[in-house]
Amino acid sequence: DVVMTQSPLSLPVTLGQPASISCRSSQSLVHSDGNSYLSWFQQRPGQSPRRLIYKVSNRDSGVPDRFSGSGSGTDFTLNISRVEAEDVGVYYCMQSTHWPPYTFGQGTKLEIK
Amino acid sequence: EAQLVESGGGLVNPGGSLRLSCTASGFPFSSHAMNWVRQAPGKGLEWVSSINTGSVYMYYADSVKGRFTISRDNAKNSLYLQMNSLRVDDTAVYFCARDWAGNAFALWGQGTMVTVSS
């Protein structure tokens, strides 16, 4: 199974400042079709997860453009250009290149300083 | 608006059974693969099971293989998870989620809590 490793696990950020979360996979996420199937999910306190990014860098409908994804191979990053209060929660990366099983990172808890 | 609503959670003794349901609305259910994902209290997300549109292909996490069965009824816009031989470590919020492979988990329900305890 592909192991997904996120860092940091805790991320205190000042409002209006940028934030960055790293996700590394134990093997390349490049699929035989040439795409890399790496997604990012946000889970606000008390809510269900919501997908923000798919195929490394594609934003889902309704996701603010302050969220962006990048990376390739085994190294991926979620960036938030200017953190807002509503961004508080836990962020997960997940791979869907080598499934089953789908595998998630441990989660990164973003909080406001 | 596309929506998924889970039901059927509750308290069950170890070794017992429970059947979860997920009802879809606002999109053509029969055209989408479906999944179950769970989250133990205070823990991260764990994929449980997936089923394709025509119920031909079903996949399970090793942790539930042989104990859980995923199914769907496209006429009723519903997804199910039959859980047998439940263990304490199956305690979690169970979410249904739409789509798989390259478009995995594009839409989630609100979840239903399953507690396995004596």
XYZ file of N, CA and C in Angstrom:
693
model
N 0.831 -1.200 0.000
C 0.000 0.000 0.000
C 0.869 1.255 0.000
N 0.358 2.321 -0.622
C 1.084 3.591 -0.661
C 0.888 4.326 0.666
N 1.985 4.718 1.272
C 1.928 5.464 2.527
C 2.047 6.950 2.223
N 1.119 7.738 2.782
C 1.108 9.187 2.596
C 1.552 9.845 3.901
N 2.541 10.720 3.812
C 3.096 11.356 5.010
C 2.988 12.867 4.883
N 2.253 13.486 5.811
C 2.063 14.931 5.805
C 2.951 15.615 6.819
N 3.306 16.856 6.534
C 4.009 17.699 7.502
C 3.696 19.158 7.211
N 3.606 19.997 8.261
C 3.607 19.571 9.653
C 2.271 18.956 10.025
N 2.167 18.394 11.231
C 0.882 17.859 11.692
C 0.060 18.932 12.386
N 0.734 20.008 12.834
C 0.074 21.149 13.446
C 0.623 22.412 12.803
N -0.276 23.336 12.449
C 0.142 24.523 11.708
C -0.571 25.760 12.247
N 0.068 26.471 13.187
C -0.499 27.738 13.656
C -0.141 28.843 12.666
N -1.154 29.616 12.252
C -0.934 30.645 11.244
C -1.641 31.936 11.654
N -1.005 33.058 11.385
C -1.625 34.350 11.639
C -2.589 34.686 10.501
N -3.741 35.258 10.849
C -4.705 35.647 9.825
C -4.050 36.528 8.768
N -4.341 36.236 7.492
C -3.784 37.020 6.403
C -2.430 36.555 5.912
N -1.808 35.641 6.674
C -0.501 35.112 6.273
C -0.657 33.832 5.455
N 0.378 33.480 4.661
C 0.292 32.241 3.880
C 0.531 30.999 4.739
N 0.069 29.868 4.215
C 0.286 28.580 4.870
C 0.607 27.534 3.810
N 1.398 26.544 4.202
C 1.815 25.508 3.269
C 1.853 24.160 3.981
N 1.286 23.139 3.342
C 1.263 21.783 3.889
C 1.912 20.844 2.867
N 2.819 20.025 3.355
C 3.531 19.087 2.492
C 2.937 17.689 2.600
N 2.959 16.967 1.504
C 2.479 15.581 1.473
C 3.444 14.773 0.613
N 3.966 13.702 1.183
C 4.875 12.834 0.439
C 4.315 11.429 0.364
N 4.461 10.801 -0.790
C 3.983 9.433 -0.990
C 5.172 8.478 -1.027
N 4.921 7.231 -0.628
C 5.991 6.241 -0.565
C 6.396 5.713 -1.935
N 5.580 6.018 -2.942
C 5.943 5.706 -4.320
C 5.314 6.737 -5.250
N 5.845 6.831 -6.449
C 5.363 7.826 -7.395
C 3.864 7.683 -7.630
N 3.189 8.831 -7.731
C 1.747 8.820 -7.973
C 1.403 9.033 -9.440
N 2.407 8.925 -10.314
C 2.131 9.052 -11.740
C 1.439 7.788 -12.226
N 0.235 7.937 -12.743
C -0.555 6.823 -13.259
C -0.078 6.475 -14.672
N -0.443 5.309 -15.145
C -0.082 4.897 -16.508
C -0.698 5.811 -17.562
N -1.760 6.564 -17.184
C -2.357 7.500 -18.142
C -1.661 8.862 -18.144
N -0.641 9.005 -17.338
C 0.136 10.242 -17.296
C -0.290 11.211 -16.210
N -1.470 11.018 -15.645
C -1.945 11.895 -14.578
C -1.431 11.423 -13.222
N -1.405 12.343 -12.262
C -1.107 12.024 -10.871
C -2.366 12.301 -10.060
N -2.838 11.259 -9.373
C -4.134 11.377 -8.689
C -3.901 11.632 -7.196
N -3.668 12.900 -6.903
C -3.440 13.373 -5.548
C -4.486 14.438 -5.253
N -5.234 14.219 -4.181
C -6.305 15.134 -3.802
C -6.031 15.713 -2.416
N -6.654 16.855 -2.158
C -6.615 17.503 -0.838
C -8.042 17.696 -0.346
N -8.239 17.409 0.949
C -9.547 17.555 1.575
C -9.425 18.468 2.784
N -10.486 19.228 3.024
C -10.587 20.083 4.210
C -11.698 19.534 5.099
N -11.445 19.429 6.389
C -12.486 19.056 7.336
C -12.555 20.103 8.434
N -13.552 20.969 8.346
C -13.771 21.959 9.385
C -14.294 21.286 10.645
N -14.122 21.909 11.803
C -14.578 21.299 13.058
C -16.054 20.925 13.008
N -16.348 19.681 13.340
C -17.721 19.211 13.402
C -18.373 18.956 12.050
N -17.604 19.053 10.958
C -18.177 18.867 9.631
C -17.583 17.640 8.946
N -18.201 17.231 7.858
C -17.656 16.160 7.043
C -16.560 16.719 6.137
N -15.702 15.859 5.618
C -14.646 16.348 4.707
C -15.237 16.926 3.435
N -14.452 17.785 2.816
C -14.827 18.431 1.558
C -13.587 18.414 0.665
N -13.741 17.974 -0.570
C -12.579 17.970 -1.456
C -12.306 19.383 -1.953
N -11.035 19.783 -1.901
C -10.615 21.098 -2.370
C -9.907 21.023 -3.730
N -9.039 20.023 -3.850
C -8.131 19.908 -4.996
C -8.128 18.461 -5.473
N -8.128 18.258 -6.789
C -7.964 16.921 -7.349
C -6.924 16.965 -8.465
N -6.368 15.818 -8.794
C -5.282 15.724 -9.778
C -4.224 16.797 -9.559
N -3.752 16.864 -8.330
C -2.639 17.702 -7.883
C -2.979 19.185 -7.776
N -3.611 19.745 -8.823
C -3.701 21.204 -8.869
C -5.049 21.753 -9.330
N -6.037 20.893 -9.498
C -7.349 21.336 -9.981
C -8.280 21.636 -8.813
N -8.751 22.886 -8.744
C -9.663 23.265 -7.672
C -11.076 22.792 -7.959
N -11.736 22.281 -6.925
C -13.143 21.909 -7.059
C -13.988 23.174 -7.143
N -15.208 23.006 -7.659
C -16.138 24.117 -7.800
C -16.409 24.769 -6.446
N -16.352 26.085 -6.412
C -16.652 26.804 -5.185
C -15.483 26.984 -4.231
N -14.348 26.397 -4.549
C -13.171 26.531 -3.683
C -12.479 27.859 -3.983
N -12.225 28.661 -2.951
C -11.584 29.967 -3.188
C -10.220 29.834 -3.858
N -9.872 30.809 -4.668
C -8.615 30.707 -5.417
C -7.381 30.977 -4.548
N -7.587 31.231 -3.255
C -6.421 31.328 -2.364
C -5.838 29.941 -2.072
N -6.602 28.882 -2.396
C -6.108 27.515 -2.252
C -5.482 27.071 -3.581
N -4.286 26.508 -3.516
C -3.646 25.982 -4.716
C -2.846 24.742 -4.362
N -2.754 23.839 -5.331
C -1.986 22.620 -5.148
C -0.899 22.515 -6.196
N 0.188 21.890 -5.804
C 1.307 21.715 -6.740
C 2.066 20.450 -6.377
N 3.020 20.098 -7.229
C 3.876 18.953 -6.951
C 3.896 17.946 -8.082
N 4.713 16.930 -7.888
C 4.825 15.865 -8.872
C 5.552 14.677 -8.254
N 5.377 13.527 -8.890
C 6.091 12.333 -8.432
C 5.654 11.881 -7.062
N 6.467 12.211 -6.048
C 6.162 11.804 -4.675
C 5.997 12.988 -3.729
N 6.206 14.202 -4.196
C 6.158 15.385 -3.337
C 5.090 16.363 -3.784
N 4.188 16.710 -2.869
C 3.057 17.555 -3.200
C 2.859 18.592 -2.098
N 2.227 19.715 -2.473
C 2.040 20.815 -1.522
C 0.676 21.448 -1.714
N 0.027 21.760 -0.587
C -1.170 22.592 -0.583
C -0.772 23.946 -0.034
N -1.063 24.995 -0.776
C -0.776 26.348 -0.340
C -2.057 27.144 -0.156
N -2.077 27.932 0.904
C -3.140 28.900 1.137
C -2.470 30.264 1.120
N -2.860 31.119 0.194
C -2.119 32.378 0.008
C -2.300 33.344 1.175
N -3.514 33.448 1.677
C -3.806 34.320 2.821
C -4.866 33.618 3.668
N -4.465 33.147 4.839
C -5.369 32.363 5.678
C -6.496 33.230 6.239
N -7.716 32.699 6.155
C -8.880 33.352 6.745
C -9.400 32.474 7.894
N -10.238 33.067 8.726
C -10.747 32.350 9.902
C -11.485 31.070 9.513
N -12.182 31.082 8.397
C -12.958 29.924 7.958
C -12.081 28.761 7.478
N -10.780 28.975 7.384
C -9.862 27.922 6.935
C -9.426 27.001 8.073
N -9.811 27.320 9.296
C -9.453 26.472 10.441
C -10.043 25.078 10.264
N -9.228 24.071 10.527
C -9.682 22.697 10.400
C -8.502 21.768 10.140
N -8.823 20.553 9.706
C -7.795 19.561 9.413
C -7.771 19.306 7.908
N -6.573 19.263 7.355
C -6.377 19.052 5.925
C -5.723 17.695 5.684
N -6.272 16.946 4.739
C -5.763 15.614 4.406
C -5.388 15.548 2.926
N -4.257 14.919 2.631
C -3.976 14.542 1.250
C -4.389 13.083 1.076
N -4.638 12.686 -0.152
C -5.054 11.317 -0.433
C -4.615 10.932 -1.842
N -4.162 9.703 -1.993
C -3.785 9.246 -3.329
C -4.849 8.278 -3.864
N -5.139 8.406 -5.154
C -6.073 7.478 -5.812
C -5.478 6.985 -7.127
N -4.140 6.953 -7.176
C -3.453 6.362 -8.331
C -3.361 4.850 -8.181
N -2.898 4.419 -6.989
C -2.679 2.989 -6.734
C -3.748 2.502 -5.760
N -4.940 2.249 -6.281
C -6.055 1.820 -5.422
C -6.615 0.525 -5.974
N -7.270 -0.333 -5.189
C -7.422 -0.156 -3.743
C -6.147 -0.553 -3.011
N -5.930 -0.046 -1.800
C -6.791 0.893 -1.108
C -6.456 2.338 -1.436
N -7.419 3.229 -1.271
C -7.140 4.650 -1.228
C -6.442 4.901 0.108
N -5.436 5.770 0.100
C -4.732 6.046 1.344
C -4.622 7.548 1.578
N -4.857 7.910 2.847
C -4.842 9.298 3.269
C -3.584 9.595 4.090
N -3.189 10.869 4.106
C -2.191 11.320 5.047
C -2.804 11.388 6.438
N -1.957 11.646 7.438
C -2.420 11.645 8.834
C -3.285 12.848 9.178
N -3.216 13.890 8.358
C -3.956 15.113 8.632
C -3.064 16.202 9.215
N -3.317 17.435 8.811
C -2.621 18.616 9.348
C -3.655 19.559 9.927
N -3.500 19.859 11.221
C -4.468 20.733 11.897
C -4.019 22.175 11.766
N -4.798 22.980 11.060
C -4.516 24.403 10.900
C -5.307 25.195 11.924
N -4.611 26.030 12.665
C -5.265 26.876 13.658
C -4.749 28.297 13.518
N -5.519 29.221 14.064
C -5.139 30.631 14.010
C -4.319 30.980 15.250
N -3.189 31.636 15.037
C -2.337 32.044 16.169
C -3.022 33.100 17.006
N -29.525 20.545 -5.748
C -28.197 20.427 -5.161
C -27.905 18.961 -4.848
N -26.728 18.506 -5.235
C -26.333 17.125 -4.955
C -26.148 16.921 -3.461
N -26.668 15.800 -2.950
C -26.628 15.565 -1.509
C -26.588 14.076 -1.208
N -25.884 13.734 -0.134
C -25.831 12.363 0.386
C -26.208 12.401 1.856
N -27.113 11.514 2.260
C -27.555 11.481 3.655
C -27.444 10.050 4.177
N -26.584 9.862 5.189
C -26.388 8.554 5.810
C -27.364 8.354 6.967
N -27.654 7.089 7.251
C -28.485 6.731 8.387
C -28.149 5.308 8.808
N -28.678 4.904 9.971
C -28.514 3.529 10.407
C -27.479 3.301 11.486
N -26.746 4.337 11.848
C -25.750 4.173 12.900
C -26.394 3.965 14.268
N -25.567 3.602 15.236
C -26.083 3.391 16.586
C -25.092 2.625 17.433
N -25.570 2.184 18.602
C -24.762 1.425 19.550
C -25.029 -0.065 19.361
N -23.968 -0.853 19.252
C -24.112 -2.289 19.044
C -23.049 -3.020 19.859
N -23.384 -4.218 20.320
C -22.423 -5.022 21.077
C -21.354 -5.604 20.162
N -20.163 -5.844 20.701
C -19.142 -6.555 19.910
C -19.693 -7.882 19.403
N -19.412 -8.181 18.134
C -19.941 -9.378 17.504
C -21.285 -9.167 16.823
N -21.880 -8.018 17.051
C -23.192 -7.731 16.481
C -23.129 -7.233 15.044
N -24.308 -6.884 14.520
C -24.429 -6.445 13.124
C -25.179 -5.121 13.053
N -24.946 -4.432 11.950
C -25.607 -3.155 11.699
C -25.620 -2.924 10.204
N -26.656 -2.287 9.690
C -26.726 -1.953 8.275
C -26.856 -0.445 8.112
N -25.892 0.142 7.443
C -25.920 1.563 7.167
C -26.528 1.820 5.794
N -27.186 2.975 5.671
C -27.756 3.393 4.392
C -27.263 4.786 4.037
N -27.230 5.057 2.753
C -26.871 6.378 2.248
C -27.816 6.676 1.098
N -28.600 7.745 1.250
C -29.570 8.107 0.219
C -29.072 9.322 -0.543
N -29.090 9.206 -1.858
C -28.575 10.270 -2.723
C -29.713 11.059 -3.353
N -29.455 12.331 -3.613
C -30.419 13.167 -4.313
C -29.678 14.259 -5.065
N -30.333 14.812 -6.091
C -29.766 15.941 -6.820
C -28.770 15.586 -7.909
N -28.572 14.298 -8.159
C -27.665 13.873 -9.240
C -28.060 12.448 -9.663
N -27.628 12.007 -10.838
C -27.988 10.652 -11.319
C -27.179 9.588 -10.590
N -27.747 9.078 -9.541
C -27.046 8.127 -8.664
C -26.492 6.936 -9.436
N -27.259 6.406 -10.359
C -26.851 5.187 -11.066
C -25.615 5.392 -11.943
N -25.212 6.627 -12.160
C -24.058 6.930 -13.015
C -22.763 7.121 -12.228
N -22.830 6.959 -10.920
C -21.656 7.255 -10.090
C -21.270 6.075 -9.212
N -19.967 5.745 -9.199
C -19.459 4.800 -8.220
C -19.588 5.417 -6.830
N -19.658 4.551 -5.819
C -19.875 5.035 -4.463
C -18.920 4.343 -3.489
N -18.740 4.976 -2.336
C -17.758 4.505 -1.367
C -18.231 4.730 0.064
N -17.608 4.003 0.966
C -17.717 4.270 2.401
C -16.312 4.589 2.927
N -16.253 5.638 3.750
C -15.017 6.059 4.402
C -15.360 6.261 5.879
N -14.474 5.878 6.788
C -14.774 6.043 8.202
C -13.709 6.852 8.914
N -14.111 7.342 10.096
C -13.215 8.161 10.905
C -13.440 7.826 12.373
N -12.501 7.143 12.992
C -12.585 6.835 14.410
C -12.492 8.135 15.214
N -13.045 8.150 16.420
C -13.041 9.382 17.225
C -11.652 9.979 17.384
N -11.492 11.242 16.969
C -10.225 11.936 17.091
C -9.140 11.477 16.145
N -9.491 10.629 15.174
C -8.493 10.069 14.265
C -8.704 10.562 12.837
N -7.874 10.038 11.925
C -7.938 10.437 10.527
C -8.939 9.628 9.723
N -8.876 9.802 8.417
C -9.818 9.171 7.496
C -9.285 7.823 7.020
N -10.188 6.840 6.935
C -9.830 5.498 6.479
C -10.851 5.016 5.455
N -10.390 4.722 4.252
C -11.275 4.135 3.232
C -11.727 2.751 3.684
N -13.021 2.460 3.451
C -13.595 1.184 3.871
C -13.960 0.297 2.680
N -14.725 0.856 1.712
C -15.234 0.014 0.645
C -15.714 0.862 -0.526
N -15.717 0.259 -1.721
C -16.175 0.946 -2.930
C -16.983 -0.002 -3.795
N -17.908 0.547 -4.584
C -18.734 -0.241 -5.487
C -18.948 0.539 -6.781
N -18.925 -0.167 -7.902
C -19.110 0.538 -9.158
C -20.602 0.729 -9.452
N -20.905 1.351 -10.584
C -22.283 1.726 -10.880
C -23.219 0.529 -10.992
N -22.732 -0.555 -11.574
C -23.583 -1.715 -11.820
C -23.432 -2.829 -10.816
N -22.753 -2.556 -9.693
C -22.568 -3.547 -8.619
C -21.786 -4.781 -9.074
N -20.957 -4.598 -10.077
C -20.132 -5.718 -10.548
C -18.818 -5.785 -9.773
N -18.256 -4.624 -9.496
C -16.959 -4.543 -8.820
C -17.137 -3.961 -7.424
N -16.679 -4.703 -6.415
C -16.688 -4.233 -5.035
C -15.279 -4.416 -4.467
N -14.854 -3.465 -3.690
C -13.526 -3.497 -3.088
C -13.643 -3.196 -1.596
N -12.741 -3.807 -0.825
C -12.793 -3.646 0.629
C -11.395 -3.433 1.202
N -11.334 -2.643 2.262
C -10.104 -2.549 3.044
C -9.864 -3.888 3.732
N -8.594 -4.227 3.923
C -8.263 -5.495 4.575
C -8.902 -5.590 5.955
N -9.036 -4.460 6.631
C -9.553 -4.437 7.997
C -11.024 -4.845 8.090
N -11.760 -4.819 6.983
C -13.181 -5.157 7.025
C -13.539 -6.315 6.088
N -12.579 -6.779 5.308
C -12.844 -7.834 4.329
C -13.375 -9.081 5.029
N -14.452 -9.645 4.483
C -15.056 -10.839 5.059
C -16.086 -10.544 6.130
N -16.152 -9.287 6.592
C -17.119 -8.911 7.636
C -18.142 -7.892 7.121
N -17.713 -6.997 6.230
C -18.595 -5.962 5.705
C -18.956 -6.288 4.251
N -20.174 -5.876 3.854
C -20.619 -6.039 2.470
C -21.236 -4.748 1.968
N -20.718 -4.244 0.870
C -21.265 -3.033 0.249
C -22.269 -3.441 -0.828
N -23.335 -2.670 -0.957
C -24.312 -2.924 -2.007
C -25.019 -1.624 -2.344
N -25.801 -1.653 -3.407
C -26.540 -0.453 -3.813
C -27.825 -0.859 -4.493
N -28.806 0.052 -4.475
C -30.071 -0.132 -5.172
C -30.290 1.144 -5.985
N -29.978 1.073 -7.272
C -30.052 2.275 -8.100
C -31.493 2.781 -8.247
N -32.458 1.895 -8.159
C -33.862 2.308 -8.252
C -34.278 3.139 -7.043
N -33.607 2.911 -5.928
C -33.921 3.645 -4.699
C -32.894 4.728 -4.385
N -31.953 4.951 -5.311
C -30.893 5.956 -5.091
C -30.180 5.729 -3.764
N -29.912 4.483 -3.448
C -29.377 4.160 -2.122
C -28.159 3.258 -2.159
N -27.263 3.524 -1.231
C -26.047 2.752 -0.995
C -26.151 2.148 0.397
N -25.611 0.939 0.561
C -25.692 0.260 1.851
C -24.329 -0.283 2.277
N -24.195 -0.479 3.588
C -23.038 -1.179 4.134
C -23.545 -2.116 5.225
N -23.517 -3.415 4.954
C -23.867 -4.418 5.950
C -22.613 -4.756 6.733
N -22.676 -4.524 8.041
C -21.513 -4.729 8.900
C -21.814 -5.859 9.883
N -21.075 -6.950 9.764
C -21.225 -8.103 10.659
C -19.982 -8.299 11.504
N -20.101 -9.098 12.538
C -18.958 -9.394 13.417
C -18.238 -8.122 13.837
N -19.007 -7.156 14.276
C -18.430 -5.853 14.605
C -17.483 -5.951 15.792
N -16.430 -5.140 15.726
C -15.396 -5.099 16.755
C -15.345 -3.690 17.350
N -14.756 -3.579 18.521
C -14.640 -2.273 19.185
C -13.925 -1.276 18.276
N -12.932 -1.758 17.525
C -12.166 -0.832 16.687
C -12.887 -0.457 15.385
N -14.128 -0.915 15.213
C -14.963 -0.440 14.107
C -15.723 0.826 14.505
N -15.615 1.228 15.754
C -16.263 2.441 16.234
C -15.748 3.648 15.454
N -16.672 4.367 14.802
C -16.269 5.480 13.939
C -17.505 6.182 13.393
N -17.280 7.363 12.829
C -18.279 7.984 11.971
C -18.064 7.419 10.574
N -19.149 6.940 9.971
C -19.089 6.366 8.633
C -19.693 7.358 7.640
N -18.881 7.723 6.639
C -19.317 8.640 5.595
C -19.513 7.879 4.289
N -20.551 8.240 3.535
C -20.588 7.784 2.154
C -20.019 8.909 1.292
N -19.391 8.528 0.199
C -18.742 9.495 -0.672
C -18.913 9.054 -2.120
N -19.067 10.023 -2.990
C -19.337 9.746 -4.388
C -18.081 9.744 -5.230
N -18.098 8.840 -6.238
C -17.067 8.774 -7.276
C -15.808 8.096 -6.786
N -15.035 7.545 -7.744
C -13.818 6.835 -7.380
C -12.723 7.066 -8.395
N -11.648 6.366 -8.222
C -10.463 6.446 -9.095
C -9.980 7.900 -9.175
N -9.829 8.420 -10.382
C -9.261 9.747 -10.551
C -10.120 10.877 -10.034
N -11.398 10.607 -9.774
C -12.312 11.639 -9.274
C -12.846 11.267 -7.897
N -12.042 10.538 -7.150
C -12.512 9.940 -5.901
C -12.983 10.963 -4.886
N -14.133 10.625 -4.248
C -14.631 11.336 -3.085
C -14.948 12.795 -3.381
N -15.590 13.047 -4.498
C -15.922 14.418 -4.885
C -17.026 15.000 -4.016
N -17.873 14.154 -3.433
C -19.005 14.612 -2.620
C -19.143 13.696 -1.423
N -19.393 14.266 -0.248
C -19.496 13.499 1.002
C -20.838 13.757 1.673
N -21.297 12.758 2.409
C -22.431 12.952 3.284
C -21.989 13.484 4.626
N -22.943 13.641 5.537
C -22.642 14.214 6.849
C -22.152 13.185 7.850
N -22.334 11.902 7.525
C -21.825 10.832 8.366
C -22.844 10.292 9.348
N -22.639 9.038 9.764
C -23.465 8.414 10.789
C -22.538 7.682 11.758
N -22.800 7.832 13.065
C -21.899 7.311 14.092
C -22.244 5.865 14.427
N -21.233 5.022 14.428
C -21.365 3.635 14.854
C -20.487 3.434 16.085
N -21.094 2.971 17.166
C -20.353 2.700 18.397
C -20.485 1.226 18.746
N -19.355 0.542 18.835
C -19.321 -0.869 19.183
C -18.771 -0.984 20.599
N -19.654 -1.362 21.510
C -19.258 -1.404 22.919
C -20.214 -2.289 23.694
N -19.691 -2.932 24.732
C -20.548 -3.735 25.590
C -21.004 -2.923 26.804
